[in-house]
Amino acid sequence: MKKYSSQFVTKFNKARSFHKQGAFSEAERAYRSLLAKSDHIEEILGALTRLYLQTGRLQQAVNCLEKIIRYVPEKPIYYEEMVKLYDHMENGEKAASCYRQLLARQPHLADTHYNLGYLLKKYHKYEEAISAYQAALEQKIERPEEVYLNMAVIYSDHLRQEDKAKQALEKALDIKPDYVSAMFNLANILEEEGDRKGAEQWFSRTVEHDPTYDQALARLGEVKKFAIRDDPVIGKIRQAVEKPELDVSTRTNLYFSLGKALNQCGSYDEAFSQYEKANRYNMSLVPAYDRTVRESITDDLISFFSREWFAKVEPVSDAAPIFICGMFRSGSTLAEQIMASHSEVTAGGEVDFFVRKVRDDFSPFPTSLHGVNPGDLKKLAQEYLRLLSRLFPNAQYITDKRPDNFLFLGLLKSLFPNVKIIYTRRNPLDNCLSVYFLRLGAAMNYATKLENIGHYYQECQRLMGHWQDMFGENIVEVNYDDLVKDPKPSVEKMLNFCGLAWEDSCLEFHKLDNVVKTASVWQVRQPLYQKSSGRWRNYEAHLGELKKIFNATEG
């Protein structure tokens, strides 16, 4: 135990008194004076670190922690404080290096391996995160089932390795058979793979093990097929949605699930009522939709990506990636499944690369592209192509089906002059109603009100009209209603546009054994049907304002 001289205690307490009173300059001078004369380095530098954090001088805090670590390298707490600080500064590489520095000294720290994995996942270092989690397991971490769950999420959501995800979840359930979070995640993967029976079984099992797991009940309602209104699962959802203690998000999901079930039973007015409640609750969880802001975004994109821009932009890549985009719920998943049924095409699903890059590296977009270095654009294109190659090794053609990539087509054309864009359209009333019947993320805040969805639809068409005027040779338009009515001409059009020969398998897309991570997962698991075309007529009594927007009287 350290012994402190009375002289040190007196001076240190005086410095801390200055500190507590907010006399930071005096406190800093007092601490530094002590530092020059005392060997109590750890205590003084710790106090200085806290002072620098309080006064927002983060780099000085980093410097102090580095000195402490050199002085007492065996104490994990200071490495952890460094990690928090670097993470706050959004420097994931430095934060990870702190954990690695500690683990080089003390490789047995299972929790530190786990925390490193969690950090690496946050900064999109997925393979490295898996390795860190595996090291935590090797060090016999407590509650290993939670580690396997985290690994499964990475395998499924980010590495597209669903088999490994399922294996990880099965290991979690071997360790803890009643682990409902693992059950729930396993059910989600089975749903994405089109295994309705398996998904329904595991969602049901989750609810059986934990009757309060209302998110699982909501998912069960989305997976199960309903024919009668008095189905026991519908009764359970009705009871659950009335619980006063429910959080808003769960209540929202239950109302969406109930609406879906009643729609399947043909109870359209009651179904619409449940969807209205779902969207009313969801509206409280997302930012308000501002039509003026949306129109301004469209105006900025049209103004920036002009003929003058495309005339001066330097070619970056001769690759010809395939993008499928348009409104959400416009048939983009169906188009991708058809394309992926071709022997030379792999479905990439909704790759979030450009959404993330625009948000993180090119904000405000598109004005941040003024004077952009061609080398940066080339690097961006190469990074995207490397990502596809890593996710889908040996694939010849890969489809990127992120619907809202229509916002970034000007950038995509700048990066890839030979880009192939499949643009899906659908009857506006059906499209808007389908969006309204689905819970989308906070970024799609227009989705909670039919009139706002109609406005967003019009803005989408306005922007797509500009892209077609600028580089229509790179775009093929596919109408969902034409596709389901007479598929072969639309399928031929897509294949010819992409330079692919006809294959009969493209008309049997529902037999494709792949993973679908969108709300259309069940629609694309069955042959083409027309019942979704003109579905708006079932809800016509509720669509007065929406019909005014499109001046629509026919489907």
Short mmCIF file of C-alpha atoms in Angstrom, two decimals, residues 66 176 189 263 276 286 309 457 516 550:
data_model
loop_
_atom_site.label_atom_id
_atom_site.label_comp_id
_atom_site.label_asym_id
_atom_site.label_seq_id
_atom_site.Cartn_x
_atom_site.Cartn_y
_atom_site.Cartn_z
CA GLU A 66 -0.65 7.04 -22.25
CA LYS A 176 -28.66 -22.70 -22.80
CA ILE A 189 -32.87 -16.62 -40.40
CA ASN A 263 -55.97 -8.50 -44.29
CA GLU A 276 -53.70 3.23 -38.82
CA VAL A 286 -39.50 8.75 -36.20
CA TRP A 309 -21.18 17.64 -64.32
CA TYR A 457 -43.58 8.72 -54.54
CA VAL A 516 -34.11 -12.73 -48.74
CA PHE A 550 -52.57 10.90 -58.23
#
